Amino acid sequence: MKNYYELNEKTVIEYVNNKLDFFAEDAIYECKEIGDGNLNLVFRIRDTKNDKSIIVKQALPYVRAAGEDWPLDINRGEIETRILKLEHDLTGGLVPEVYLFDGDMFCMVMEDLYDYKIMRYGLMDFEQYPKFAEQISDFLVKTLLLTSDVVMEHKKKKDGVKSFINPELCEITEDLVYTEPFHIGARNNVEESIKEYHETQIVNDKELALEVAKLKFDFMNNAQALLHGDLHTGSIFVNQNHTKVIDPEFAFYGPMAYDIGALLANLIMNYISTEARCEDEELKRKHKEYLLQTIKDIVNLFKSKALKLWNEVVTDKMAKTPGFKEFYVNDVLVNTAGVTGCEMVRRTVGFAHVKDLDGIEDDIKRAKAKMDNLNLAKIFIKNRNEITTGEDYLKLIEKYL
Amino acid sequence: MKNYYELNEKTVIEYVNNKLDFFAEDAIYECKEIGDGNLNLVFRIRDTKNDKSIIVKQALPYVRAAGEDWPLDINRGEIETRILKLEHDLTGGLVPEVYLFDGDMFCMVMEDLYDYKIMRYGLMDFEQYPKFAEQISDFLVKTLLLTSDVVMEHKKKKDGVKSFINPELCEITEDLVYTEPFHIGARNNVEESIKEYHETQIVNDKELALEVAKLKFDFMNNAQALLHGDLHTGSIFVNQNHTKVIDPEFAFYGPMAYDIGALLANLIMNYISTEARCEDEELKRKHKEYLLQTIKDIVNLFKSKALKLWNEVVTDKMAKTPGFKEFYVNDVLVNTAGVTGCEMVRRTVGFAHVKDLDGIEDDIKRAKAKMDNLNLAKIFIKNRNEITTGEDYLKLIEKYL
């Protein structure tokens, strides 16, 4: 940490120009800290004269929302850089390009996705991204299947497990997703109007806790594939034509279901948010229809693409046994439904919420949205064995929301 | 490898005296290479005058049975030393004490278990070890449960996963246990008289292959606990009062079931061997009865001790959920039955056999024993969901053998 100092909107410009020959000499700079995360500072530096821009992401040695009392291993940027480069290769560009990683400053300098929007905010504006399901299902199938034992030489895969082990950030997930929301207290953030619902319907439901415990141990022990590890709609940049997944600092070898479920949960919470927040009935109808189609497509495309790609890339001899690929993909999808439910619970009553739900201004609607969300989440967790197709998701969403 | 040379029965004495102040000046030496494994030289050096002895185990950089064509990472002795020390602490001495590890020579100098016998040979002499089930179930429960996420602080457990990752020796298991015996050829060793049975009953049974594929991916992905990794009766020294587990060089974080199943399979194969080899009917009856009791006790004691110890040592909050420990232990036992079957198959038709079966001199009895073994193995693999108590094992053994 000798040469480390926290950058700010002024010092970051000089820092980049010392490191990288990117901006022209006559550049006119505009710089803004745009991070909404908890773990990093994120600066966009823009040369308004020549219309060029760049992103600088600096890791903080603590969790921002909690201050210096919650320290973190700062070296995660190095892992993130390696992952982004790997994901870039595997997916043919569904993540941004990295120009530089600086291990002294724990800084990553990367492609600015200036004509993209963070998906969460785009969806909250009721925008549609017609190519997203196709592109994100590509991202999922390629990053997950191609890093698994189905495909990789097993010794190399184990080198991957070893080099991407990520105890600190996994612990955050283990606590914030799989433990605290199912208890009272800790770092939970439960708004007053749903406190009783949380206690009676979530905390006191021991059958639910048992299923969550199973999913938690799967998360901790099942080193199946190299995950993104935090694939919510705030980790995705989109526009009408392209998708770019960012922020893989939670990456580690874990169950494939964790990435797919996190994504589906965030789309479902946007659906609930749309119902409560959209005042134009026609727009509401269209946006909900778009979300349902997208959810359905992601599940079904993941399944069909995984089964198709399997035949082309499988190397493990036992994995070629008739019926095994169907078993394997089905198992991923069963656990995906469970993760979907856990993510929906934790984003409602846990430490880190989503704006989709918290942004519902009407108190009564917001409380109802959150309770509906918790209720549906329970169904996903408890009935996950029967939730393995896009149609299964749609049936439940239409029945319970 | 600069300072490495292969020891022999002469040079090893001088080597030990240079390294360790163990033998007296007036020692009269006796030294013998006693290894029966494929991966190491094992010397016993004995001072007959003062009745003291010691074991020197040197790692070879290749698989002995295959010669220098099958090279191996030689550094596994260092892992083995760490594991032995850890297992020694966890189990209160159910493994031998290590006096020295030499990283240049890849040599371990350790306690000589001169008043012990390798269990496989003891059992082949129809000896009984009345304390074995009690002691080995202790070994299993303590080494497995205490190194899992149920108990260990999760970040420390992940450090363990990382530091004990063992790609080369895991690959041997993946190939020799979970792949090759279910195909024709490769390094399989199938005696002529059972070739047709192997092909029609094992290789052509695609339903069996599907179940083995599931177990193989569990072995590769489920980083549940720190395993011994090769817990057959040739890795266990016993006498009437004590049990010492040796040779943990295959150790890695994997599914608990792998250790328990390997052990049970080897006891079952001794049961089959006893039926075919023992000519004294009374001794045969007694030894088979002892083996049945031991198999039953190991399964039931593992279960009851794991459930009891759980309450005392569990730290994970979700693992305390009512019903979770029963789910967890049951899941281990289901997979244990599957592993039992895989180990029985591979020791009959795979690369590395057991003397229990190969040592049956009568050709017809040996062929029958091997076919009976394969047949029962299939039941263990396919019906594993229903095999979770000691009584379940006994019923199947008595029905099919």
mmCIF file with all atom_site columns, N, CA and C in Angstrom, chain A residues 149 153-155 157-158 162 165 167 170-171 174 178 183 209-210 212-214 216-217 220-223 316-318 321 323-324 327, chain B residues 149-150 153-155 157-158 162 165 167 171 174 178 183 209-210 212-214 216-217 220-223 316-318 321 323-324 327:
data_model
loop_
_atom_site.group_PDB
_atom_site.id
_atom_site.type_symbol
_atom_site.label_atom_id
_atom_site.label_alt_id
_atom_site.label_comp_id
_atom_site.label_asym_id
_atom_site.label_entity_id
_atom_site.label_seq_id
_atom_site.pdbx_PDB_ins_code
_atom_site.Cartn_x
_atom_site.Cartn_y
_atom_site.Cartn_z
_atom_site.occupancy
_atom_site.B_iso_or_equiv
_atom_site.pdbx_formal_charge
_atom_site.auth_seq_id
_atom_site.auth_comp_id
_atom_site.auth_asym_id
_atom_site.auth_atom_id
_atom_site.pdbx_PDB_model_num
ATOM 1   N N  . ASP A 1 149 ? -15.441 -28.263 -15.813 1.00 0.00 ? 149 ASP A N  1
ATOM 2   C CA . ASP A 1 149 ? -14.791 -29.549 -16.062 1.00 0.00 ? 149 ASP A CA 1
ATOM 3   C C  . ASP A 1 149 ? -15.349 -30.282 -17.270 1.00 0.00 ? 149 ASP A C  1
ATOM 4   N N  . GLU A 1 153 ? -9.493  -28.893 -19.625 1.00 0.00 ? 153 GLU A N  1
ATOM 5   C CA . GLU A 1 153 ? -8.599  -29.930 -19.133 1.00 0.00 ? 153 GLU A CA 1
ATOM 6   C C  . GLU A 1 153 ? -8.613  -29.802 -17.606 1.00 0.00 ? 153 GLU A C  1
ATOM 7   N N  . HIS A 1 154 ? -8.778  -30.936 -16.909 1.00 0.00 ? 154 HIS A N  1
ATOM 8   C CA . HIS A 1 154 ? -9.108  -30.858 -15.484 1.00 0.00 ? 154 HIS A CA 1
ATOM 9   C C  . HIS A 1 154 ? -8.007  -30.225 -14.640 1.00 0.00 ? 154 HIS A C  1
ATOM 10  N N  . LYS A 1 155 ? -6.763  -30.453 -14.994 1.00 0.00 ? 155 LYS A N  1
ATOM 11  C CA . LYS A 1 155 ? -5.685  -29.851 -14.208 1.00 0.00 ? 155 LYS A CA 1
ATOM 12  C C  . LYS A 1 155 ? -5.686  -28.330 -14.389 1.00 0.00 ? 155 LYS A C  1
ATOM 13  N N  . LYS A 1 157 ? -8.317  -26.540 -15.131 1.00 0.00 ? 157 LYS A N  1
ATOM 14  C CA . LYS A 1 157 ? -9.490  -26.040 -14.417 1.00 0.00 ? 157 LYS A CA 1
ATOM 15  C C  . LYS A 1 157 ? -9.163  -25.886 -12.937 1.00 0.00 ? 157 LYS A C  1
ATOM 16  N N  . LYS A 1 158 ? -8.445  -26.855 -12.359 1.00 0.00 ? 158 LYS A N  1
ATOM 17  C CA . LYS A 1 158 ? -8.093  -26.741 -10.934 1.00 0.00 ? 158 LYS A CA 1
ATOM 18  C C  . LYS A 1 158 ? -7.131  -25.586 -10.685 1.00 0.00 ? 158 LYS A C  1
ATOM 19  N N  . LYS A 1 162 ? -7.934  -22.554 -8.071  1.00 0.00 ? 162 LYS A N  1
ATOM 20  C CA . LYS A 1 162 ? -6.943  -22.060 -7.117  1.00 0.00 ? 162 LYS A CA 1
ATOM 21  C C  . LYS A 1 162 ? -6.683  -20.569 -7.298  1.00 0.00 ? 162 LYS A C  1
ATOM 22  N N  . ILE A 1 165 ? -9.648  -18.162 -6.292  1.00 0.00 ? 165 ILE A N  1
ATOM 23  C CA . ILE A 1 165 ? -10.298 -18.296 -4.986  1.00 0.00 ? 165 ILE A CA 1
ATOM 24  C C  . ILE A 1 165 ? -10.420 -16.906 -4.375  1.00 0.00 ? 165 ILE A C  1
ATOM 25  N N  . PRO A 1 167 ? -11.888 -15.519 -1.017  1.00 0.00 ? 167 PRO A N  1
ATOM 26  C CA . PRO A 1 167 ? -12.553 -15.746 0.270   1.00 0.00 ? 167 PRO A CA 1
ATOM 27  C C  . PRO A 1 167 ? -13.306 -14.531 0.817   1.00 0.00 ? 167 PRO A C  1
ATOM 28  N N  . CYS A 1 170 ? -16.493 -13.736 -1.354  1.00 0.00 ? 170 CYS A N  1
ATOM 29  C CA . CYS A 1 170 ? -17.449 -14.833 -1.168  1.00 0.00 ? 170 CYS A CA 1
ATOM 30  C C  . CYS A 1 170 ? -18.111 -14.729 0.198   1.00 0.00 ? 170 CYS A C  1
ATOM 31  N N  . GLU A 1 171 ? -17.339 -14.354 1.191   1.00 0.00 ? 171 GLU A N  1
ATOM 32  C CA . GLU A 1 171 ? -17.922 -14.239 2.531   1.00 0.00 ? 171 GLU A CA 1
ATOM 33  C C  . GLU A 1 171 ? -19.041 -13.192 2.563   1.00 0.00 ? 171 GLU A C  1
ATOM 34  N N  . GLU A 1 174 ? -21.956 -14.953 1.164   1.00 0.00 ? 174 GLU A N  1
ATOM 35  C CA . GLU A 1 174 ? -22.451 -15.962 2.105   1.00 0.00 ? 174 GLU A CA 1
ATOM 36  C C  . GLU A 1 174 ? -23.265 -15.309 3.228   1.00 0.00 ? 174 GLU A C  1
ATOM 37  N N  . TYR A 1 178 ? -27.092 -15.288 1.801   1.00 0.00 ? 178 TYR A N  1
ATOM 38  C CA . TYR A 1 178 ? -27.532 -16.614 2.247   1.00 0.00 ? 178 TYR A CA 1
ATOM 39  C C  . TYR A 1 178 ? -27.737 -16.741 3.757   1.00 0.00 ? 178 TYR A C  1
ATOM 40  N N  . HIS A 1 183 ? -32.572 -14.011 9.061   1.00 0.00 ? 183 HIS A N  1
ATOM 41  C CA . HIS A 1 183 ? -32.548 -13.800 10.505  1.00 0.00 ? 183 HIS A CA 1
ATOM 42  C C  . HIS A 1 183 ? -32.932 -12.349 10.788  1.00 0.00 ? 183 HIS A C  1
ATOM 43  N N  . ALA A 1 209 ? -35.673 -21.795 5.599   1.00 0.00 ? 209 ALA A N  1
ATOM 44  C CA . ALA A 1 209 ? -34.269 -21.711 6.037   1.00 0.00 ? 209 ALA A CA 1
ATOM 45  C C  . ALA A 1 209 ? -33.499 -22.971 5.663   1.00 0.00 ? 209 ALA A C  1
ATOM 46  N N  . LEU A 1 210 ? -34.153 -24.120 5.790   1.00 0.00 ? 210 LEU A N  1
ATOM 47  C CA . LEU A 1 210 ? -33.494 -25.380 5.445   1.00 0.00 ? 210 LEU A CA 1
ATOM 48  C C  . LEU A 1 210 ? -33.094 -25.399 3.970   1.00 0.00 ? 210 LEU A C  1
ATOM 49  N N  . VAL A 1 212 ? -32.622 -22.768 2.078   1.00 0.00 ? 212 VAL A N  1
ATOM 50  C CA . VAL A 1 212 ? -31.578 -21.758 1.869   1.00 0.00 ? 212 VAL A CA 1
ATOM 51  C C  . VAL A 1 212 ? -30.224 -22.297 2.337   1.00 0.00 ? 212 VAL A C  1
ATOM 52  N N  . ALA A 1 213 ? -30.227 -23.044 3.441   1.00 0.00 ? 213 ALA A N  1
ATOM 53  C CA . ALA A 1 213 ? -28.972 -23.640 3.924   1.00 0.00 ? 213 ALA A CA 1
ATOM 54  C C  . ALA A 1 213 ? -28.376 -24.563 2.864   1.00 0.00 ? 213 ALA A C  1
ATOM 55  N N  . LYS A 1 214 ? -29.233 -25.349 2.209   1.00 0.00 ? 214 LYS A N  1
ATOM 56  C CA . LYS A 1 214 ? -28.736 -26.228 1.140   1.00 0.00 ? 214 LYS A CA 1
ATOM 57  C C  . LYS A 1 214 ? -28.110 -25.405 0.014   1.00 0.00 ? 214 LYS A C  1
ATOM 58  N N  . LYS A 1 216 ? -26.889 -22.411 0.261   1.00 0.00 ? 216 LYS A N  1
ATOM 59  C CA . LYS A 1 216 ? -25.664 -21.760 0.755   1.00 0.00 ? 216 LYS A CA 1
ATOM 60  C C  . LYS A 1 216 ? -24.476 -22.709 0.663   1.00 0.00 ? 216 LYS A C  1
ATOM 61  N N  . PHE A 1 217 ? -24.661 -23.948 1.072   1.00 0.00 ? 217 PHE A N  1
ATOM 62  C CA . PHE A 1 217 ? -23.544 -24.897 1.013   1.00 0.00 ? 217 PHE A CA 1
ATOM 63  C C  . PHE A 1 217 ? -23.194 -25.255 -0.432  1.00 0.00 ? 217 PHE A C  1
ATOM 64  N N  . MET A 1 220 ? -20.975 -22.476 -1.456  1.00 0.00 ? 220 MET A N  1
ATOM 65  C CA . MET A 1 220 ? -19.643 -22.522 -0.845  1.00 0.00 ? 220 MET A CA 1
ATOM 66  C C  . MET A 1 220 ? -18.787 -23.663 -1.385  1.00 0.00 ? 220 MET A C  1
ATOM 67  N N  . ASN A 1 221 ? -19.425 -24.780 -1.748  1.00 0.00 ? 221 ASN A N  1
ATOM 68  C CA . ASN A 1 221 ? -18.648 -25.986 -2.044  1.00 0.00 ? 221 ASN A CA 1
ATOM 69  C C  . ASN A 1 221 ? -18.574 -26.375 -3.515  1.00 0.00 ? 221 ASN A C  1
ATOM 70  N N  . ASN A 1 222 ? -19.518 -25.928 -4.301  1.00 0.00 ? 222 ASN A N  1
ATOM 71  C CA . ASN A 1 222 ? -19.642 -26.438 -5.669  1.00 0.00 ? 222 ASN A CA 1
ATOM 72  C C  . ASN A 1 222 ? -18.817 -25.616 -6.665  1.00 0.00 ? 222 ASN A C  1
ATOM 73  N N  . ALA A 1 223 ? -17.559 -26.007 -6.842  1.00 0.00 ? 223 ALA A N  1
ATOM 74  C CA . ALA A 1 223 ? -16.631 -25.254 -7.701  1.00 0.00 ? 223 ALA A CA 1
ATOM 75  C C  . ALA A 1 223 ? -16.815 -25.649 -9.161  1.00 0.00 ? 223 ALA A C  1
ATOM 76  N N  . ASP A 1 316 ? -14.655 -34.044 -21.495 1.00 0.00 ? 316 ASP A N  1
ATOM 77  C CA . ASP A 1 316 ? -14.666 -35.111 -20.489 1.00 0.00 ? 316 ASP A CA 1
ATOM 78  C C  . ASP A 1 316 ? -15.433 -36.320 -21.023 1.00 0.00 ? 316 ASP A C  1
ATOM 79  N N  . LYS A 1 317 ? -14.783 -37.477 -20.939 1.00 0.00 ? 317 LYS A N  1
ATOM 80  C CA . LYS A 1 317 ? -15.342 -38.686 -21.539 1.00 0.00 ? 317 LYS A CA 1
ATOM 81  C C  . LYS A 1 317 ? -16.661 -39.099 -20.879 1.00 0.00 ? 317 LYS A C  1
ATOM 82  N N  . MET A 1 318 ? -16.745 -38.993 -19.544 1.00 0.00 ? 318 MET A N  1
ATOM 83  C CA . MET A 1 318 ? -17.983 -39.380 -18.869 1.00 0.00 ? 318 MET A CA 1
ATOM 84  C C  . MET A 1 318 ? -19.094 -38.367 -19.134 1.00 0.00 ? 318 MET A C  1
ATOM 85  N N  . THR A 1 321 ? -21.686 -39.189 -21.761 1.00 0.00 ? 321 THR A N  1
ATOM 86  C CA . THR A 1 321 ? -22.682 -40.241 -21.544 1.00 0.00 ? 321 THR A CA 1
ATOM 87  C C  . THR A 1 321 ? -24.086 -39.725 -21.881 1.00 0.00 ? 321 THR A C  1
ATOM 88  N N  . GLY A 1 323 ? -27.660 -38.563 -21.760 1.00 0.00 ? 323 GLY A N  1
ATOM 89  C CA . GLY A 1 323 ? -28.476 -38.130 -20.621 1.00 0.00 ? 323 GLY A CA 1
ATOM 90  C C  . GLY A 1 323 ? -27.736 -37.238 -19.643 1.00 0.00 ? 323 GLY A C  1
ATOM 91  N N  . PHE A 1 324 ? -26.394 -37.232 -19.682 1.00 0.00 ? 324 PHE A N  1
ATOM 92  C CA . PHE A 1 324 ? -25.685 -36.467 -18.662 1.00 0.00 ? 324 PHE A CA 1
ATOM 93  C C  . PHE A 1 324 ? -25.833 -34.970 -18.870 1.00 0.00 ? 324 PHE A C  1
ATOM 94  N N  . PHE A 1 327 ? -29.115 -33.898 -17.517 1.00 0.00 ? 327 PHE A N  1
ATOM 95  C CA . PHE A 1 327 ? -29.081 -33.904 -16.064 1.00 0.00 ? 327 PHE A CA 1
ATOM 96  C C  . PHE A 1 327 ? -28.359 -32.668 -15.533 1.00 0.00 ? 327 PHE A C  1
ATOM 97  N N  . ASP B 1 149 ? -17.037 -26.503 5.835   1.00 0.00 ? 149 ASP B N  1
ATOM 98  C CA . ASP B 1 149 ? -17.650 -25.194 6.088   1.00 0.00 ? 149 ASP B CA 1
ATOM 99  C C  . ASP B 1 149 ? -18.633 -25.208 7.244   1.00 0.00 ? 149 ASP B C  1
ATOM 100 N N  . VAL B 1 150 ? -19.061 -26.398 7.630   1.00 0.00 ? 150 VAL B N  1
ATOM 101 C CA . VAL B 1 150 ? -19.968 -26.483 8.785   1.00 0.00 ? 150 VAL B CA 1
ATOM 102 C C  . VAL B 1 150 ? -19.269 -25.916 10.015  1.00 0.00 ? 150 VAL B C  1
ATOM 103 N N  . GLU B 1 153 ? -14.030 -21.555 9.964   1.00 0.00 ? 153 GLU B N  1
ATOM 104 C CA . GLU B 1 153 ? -14.264 -20.192 9.490   1.00 0.00 ? 153 GLU B CA 1
ATOM 105 C C  . GLU B 1 153 ? -14.085 -20.240 7.964   1.00 0.00 ? 153 GLU B C  1
ATOM 106 N N  . HIS B 1 154 ? -15.059 -19.652 7.231   1.00 0.00 ? 154 HIS B N  1
ATOM 107 C CA . HIS B 1 154 ? -15.118 -19.918 5.791   1.00 0.00 ? 154 HIS B CA 1
ATOM 108 C C  . HIS B 1 154 ? -13.893 -19.431 5.027   1.00 0.00 ? 154 HIS B C  1
ATOM 109 N N  . LYS B 1 155 ? -13.316 -18.333 5.450   1.00 0.00 ? 155 LYS B N  1
ATOM 110 C CA . LYS B 1 155 ? -12.131 -17.838 4.733   1.00 0.00 ? 155 LYS B CA 1
ATOM 111 C C  . LYS B 1 155 ? -10.955 -18.794 4.947   1.00 0.00 ? 155 LYS B C  1
ATOM 112 N N  . LYS B 1 157 ? -11.223 -21.991 5.600   1.00 0.00 ? 157 LYS B N  1
ATOM 113 C CA . LYS B 1 157 ? -11.514 -23.203 4.836   1.00 0.00 ? 157 LYS B CA 1
ATOM 114 C C  . LYS B 1 157 ? -11.110 -22.999 3.369   1.00 0.00 ? 157 LYS B C  1
ATOM 115 N N  . LYS B 1 158 ? -11.388 -21.824 2.819   1.00 0.00 ? 158 LYS B N  1
ATOM 116 C CA . LYS B 1 158 ? -11.011 -21.579 1.415   1.00 0.00 ? 158 LYS B CA 1
ATOM 117 C C  . LYS B 1 158 ? -9.489  -21.543 1.258   1.00 0.00 ? 158 LYS B C  1
ATOM 118 N N  . LYS B 1 162 ? -7.479  -23.986 -1.316  1.00 0.00 ? 162 LYS B N  1
ATOM 119 C CA . LYS B 1 162 ? -6.424  -23.493 -2.207  1.00 0.00 ? 162 LYS B CA 1
ATOM 120 C C  . LYS B 1 162 ? -5.108  -24.232 -1.975  1.00 0.00 ? 162 LYS B C  1
ATOM 121 N N  . ILE B 1 165 ? -4.998  -28.023 -3.062  1.00 0.00 ? 165 ILE B N  1
ATOM 122 C CA . ILE B 1 165 ? -5.432  -28.405 -4.405  1.00 0.00 ? 165 ILE B CA 1
ATOM 123 C C  . ILE B 1 165 ? -4.380  -29.347 -4.990  1.00 0.00 ? 165 ILE B C  1
ATOM 124 N N  . PRO B 1 167 ? -4.039  -31.284 -8.380  1.00 0.00 ? 167 PRO B N  1
ATOM 125 C CA . PRO B 1 167 ? -4.551  -31.623 -9.710  1.00 0.00 ? 167 PRO B CA 1
ATOM 126 C C  . PRO B 1 167 ? -4.049  -32.967 -10.247 1.00 0.00 ? 167 PRO B C  1
ATOM 127 N N  . GLU B 1 171 ? -6.394  -36.214 -10.863 1.00 0.00 ? 171 GLU B N  1
ATOM 128 C CA . GLU B 1 171 ? -6.594  -36.700 -12.236 1.00 0.00 ? 171 GLU B CA 1
ATOM 129 C C  . GLU B 1 171 ? -6.469  -38.227 -12.296 1.00 0.00 ? 171 GLU B C  1
ATOM 130 N N  . GLU B 1 174 ? -9.732  -39.444 -11.100 1.00 0.00 ? 174 GLU B N  1
ATOM 131 C CA . GLU B 1 174 ? -10.778 -39.172 -12.100 1.00 0.00 ? 174 GLU B CA 1
ATOM 132 C C  . GLU B 1 174 ? -10.716 -40.190 -13.242 1.00 0.00 ? 174 GLU B C  1
ATOM 133 N N  . TYR B 1 178 ? -13.165 -43.220 -12.025 1.00 0.00 ? 178 TYR B N  1
ATOM 134 C CA . TYR B 1 178 ? -14.443 -42.738 -12.539 1.00 0.00 ? 178 TYR B CA 1
ATOM 135 C C  . TYR B 1 178 ? -14.587 -42.783 -14.060 1.00 0.00 ? 178 TYR B C  1
ATOM 136 N N  . HIS B 1 183 ? -15.169 -48.111 -19.551 1.00 0.00 ? 183 HIS B N  1
ATOM 137 C CA . HIS B 1 183 ? -14.909 -48.191 -20.988 1.00 0.00 ? 183 HIS B CA 1
ATOM 138 C C  . HIS B 1 183 ? -14.007 -49.393 -21.255 1.00 0.00 ? 183 HIS B C  1
ATOM 139 N N  . ALA B 1 209 ? -23.383 -45.758 -16.476 1.00 0.00 ? 209 ALA B N  1
ATOM 140 C CA . ALA B 1 209 ? -22.413 -44.710 -16.831 1.00 0.00 ? 209 ALA B CA 1
ATOM 141 C C  . ALA B 1 209 ? -22.940 -43.330 -16.451 1.00 0.00 ? 209 ALA B C  1
ATOM 142 N N  . LEU B 1 210 ? -24.251 -43.132 -16.635 1.00 0.00 ? 210 LEU B N  1
ATOM 143 C CA . LEU B 1 210 ? -24.842 -41.839 -16.297 1.00 0.00 ? 210 LEU B CA 1
ATOM 144 C C  . LEU B 1 210 ? -24.686 -41.547 -14.798 1.00 0.00 ? 210 LEU B C  1
ATOM 145 N N  . VAL B 1 212 ? -22.422 -42.868 -12.811 1.00 0.00 ? 212 VAL B N  1
ATOM 146 C CA . VAL B 1 212 ? -20.993 -42.682 -12.525 1.00 0.00 ? 212 VAL B CA 1
ATOM 147 C C  . VAL B 1 212 ? -20.552 -41.271 -12.934 1.00 0.00 ? 212 VAL B C  1
ATOM 148 N N  . ALA B 1 213 ? -21.075 -40.786 -14.051 1.00 0.00 ? 213 ALA B N  1
ATOM 149 C CA . ALA B 1 213 ? -20.742 -39.423 -14.486 1.00 0.00 ? 213 ALA B CA 1
ATOM 150 C C  . ALA B 1 213 ? -21.149 -38.408 -13.419 1.00 0.00 ? 213 ALA B C  1
ATOM 151 N N  . LYS B 1 214 ? -22.325 -38.606 -12.827 1.00 0.00 ? 214 LYS B N  1
ATOM 152 C CA . LYS B 1 214 ? -22.768 -37.692 -11.754 1.00 0.00 ? 214 LYS B CA 1
ATOM 153 C C  . LYS B 1 214 ? -21.788 -37.744 -10.581 1.00 0.00 ? 214 LYS B C  1
ATOM 154 N N  . LYS B 1 216 ? -18.682 -38.653 -10.677 1.00 0.00 ? 216 LYS B N  1
ATOM 155 C CA . LYS B 1 216 ? -17.388 -38.094 -11.085 1.00 0.00 ? 216 LYS B CA 1
ATOM 156 C C  . LYS B 1 216 ? -17.396 -36.567 -10.953 1.00 0.00 ? 216 LYS B C  1
ATOM 157 N N  . PHE B 1 217 ? -18.458 -35.938 -11.413 1.00 0.00 ? 217 PHE B N  1
ATOM 158 C CA . PHE B 1 217 ? -18.507 -34.476 -11.316 1.00 0.00 ? 217 PHE B CA 1
ATOM 159 C C  . PHE B 1 217 ? -18.655 -34.026 -9.865  1.00 0.00 ? 217 PHE B C  1
ATOM 160 N N  . MET B 1 220 ? -15.150 -34.037 -8.628  1.00 0.00 ? 220 MET B N  1
ATOM 161 C CA . MET B 1 220 ? -14.328 -32.949 -9.156  1.00 0.00 ? 220 MET B CA 1
ATOM 162 C C  . MET B 1 220 ? -14.722 -31.586 -8.624  1.00 0.00 ? 220 MET B C  1
ATOM 163 N N  . ASN B 1 221 ? -16.010 -31.402 -8.328  1.00 0.00 ? 221 ASN B N  1
ATOM 164 C CA . ASN B 1 221 ? -16.486 -30.047 -8.026  1.00 0.00 ? 221 ASN B CA 1
ATOM 165 C C  . ASN B 1 221 ? -16.823 -29.778 -6.566  1.00 0.00 ? 221 ASN B C  1
ATOM 166 N N  . ASN B 1 222 ? -17.098 -30.824 -5.802  1.00 0.00 ? 222 ASN B N  1
ATOM 167 C CA . ASN B 1 222 ? -17.652 -30.625 -4.462  1.00 0.00 ? 222 ASN B CA 1
ATOM 168 C C  . ASN B 1 222 ? -16.556 -30.528 -3.395  1.00 0.00 ? 222 ASN B C  1
ATOM 169 N N  . ALA B 1 223 ? -16.084 -29.312 -3.180  1.00 0.00 ? 223 ALA B N  1
ATOM 170 C CA . ALA B 1 223 ? -14.973 -29.072 -2.242  1.00 0.00 ? 223 ALA B CA 1
ATOM 171 C C  . ALA B 1 223 ? -15.481 -29.002 -0.805  1.00 0.00 ? 223 ALA B C  1
ATOM 172 N N  . ASP B 1 316 ? -21.375 -22.422 11.404  1.00 0.00 ? 316 ASP B N  1
ATOM 173 C CA . ASP B 1 316 ? -22.156 -21.740 10.374  1.00 0.00 ? 316 ASP B CA 1
ATOM 174 C C  . ASP B 1 316 ? -23.606 -21.595 10.826  1.00 0.00 ? 316 ASP B C  1
ATOM 175 N N  . LYS B 1 317 ? -24.097 -20.360 10.733  1.00 0.00 ? 317 LYS B N  1
ATOM 176 C CA . LYS B 1 317 ? -25.426 -20.070 11.264  1.00 0.00 ? 317 LYS B CA 1
ATOM 177 C C  . LYS B 1 317 ? -26.539 -20.818 10.531  1.00 0.00 ? 317 LYS B C  1
ATOM 178 N N  . MET B 1 318 ? -26.433 -20.916 9.216   1.00 0.00 ? 318 MET B N  1
ATOM 179 C CA . MET B 1 318 ? -27.471 -21.620 8.464   1.00 0.00 ? 318 MET B CA 1
ATOM 180 C C  . MET B 1 318 ? -27.390 -23.133 8.682   1.00 0.00 ? 318 MET B C  1
ATOM 181 N N  . THR B 1 321 ? -29.782 -24.710 11.134  1.00 0.00 ? 321 THR B N  1
ATOM 182 C CA . THR B 1 321 ? -31.208 -24.824 10.832  1.00 0.00 ? 321 THR B CA 1
ATOM 183 C C  . THR B 1 321 ? -31.699 -26.252 11.108  1.00 0.00 ? 321 THR B C  1
ATOM 184 N N  . GLY B 1 323 ? -32.995 -29.766 10.809  1.00 0.00 ? 323 GLY B N  1
ATOM 185 C CA . GLY B 1 323 ? -33.114 -30.640 9.647   1.00 0.00 ? 323 GLY B CA 1
ATOM 186 C C  . GLY B 1 323 ? -31.910 -30.611 8.727   1.00 0.00 ? 323 GLY B C  1
ATOM 187 N N  . PHE B 1 324 ? -31.071 -29.556 8.844   1.00 0.00 ? 324 PHE B N  1
ATOM 188 C CA . PHE B 1 324 ? -29.971 -29.452 7.896   1.00 0.00 ? 324 PHE B CA 1
ATOM 189 C C  . PHE B 1 324 ? -28.903 -30.506 8.119   1.00 0.00 ? 324 PHE B C  1
ATOM 190 N N  . PHE B 1 327 ? -30.044 -33.698 6.635   1.00 0.00 ? 327 PHE B N  1
ATOM 191 C CA . PHE B 1 327 ? -29.948 -33.634 5.175   1.00 0.00 ? 327 PHE B CA 1
ATOM 192 C C  . PHE B 1 327 ? -28.508 -33.830 4.719   1.00 0.00 ? 327 PHE B C  1
#
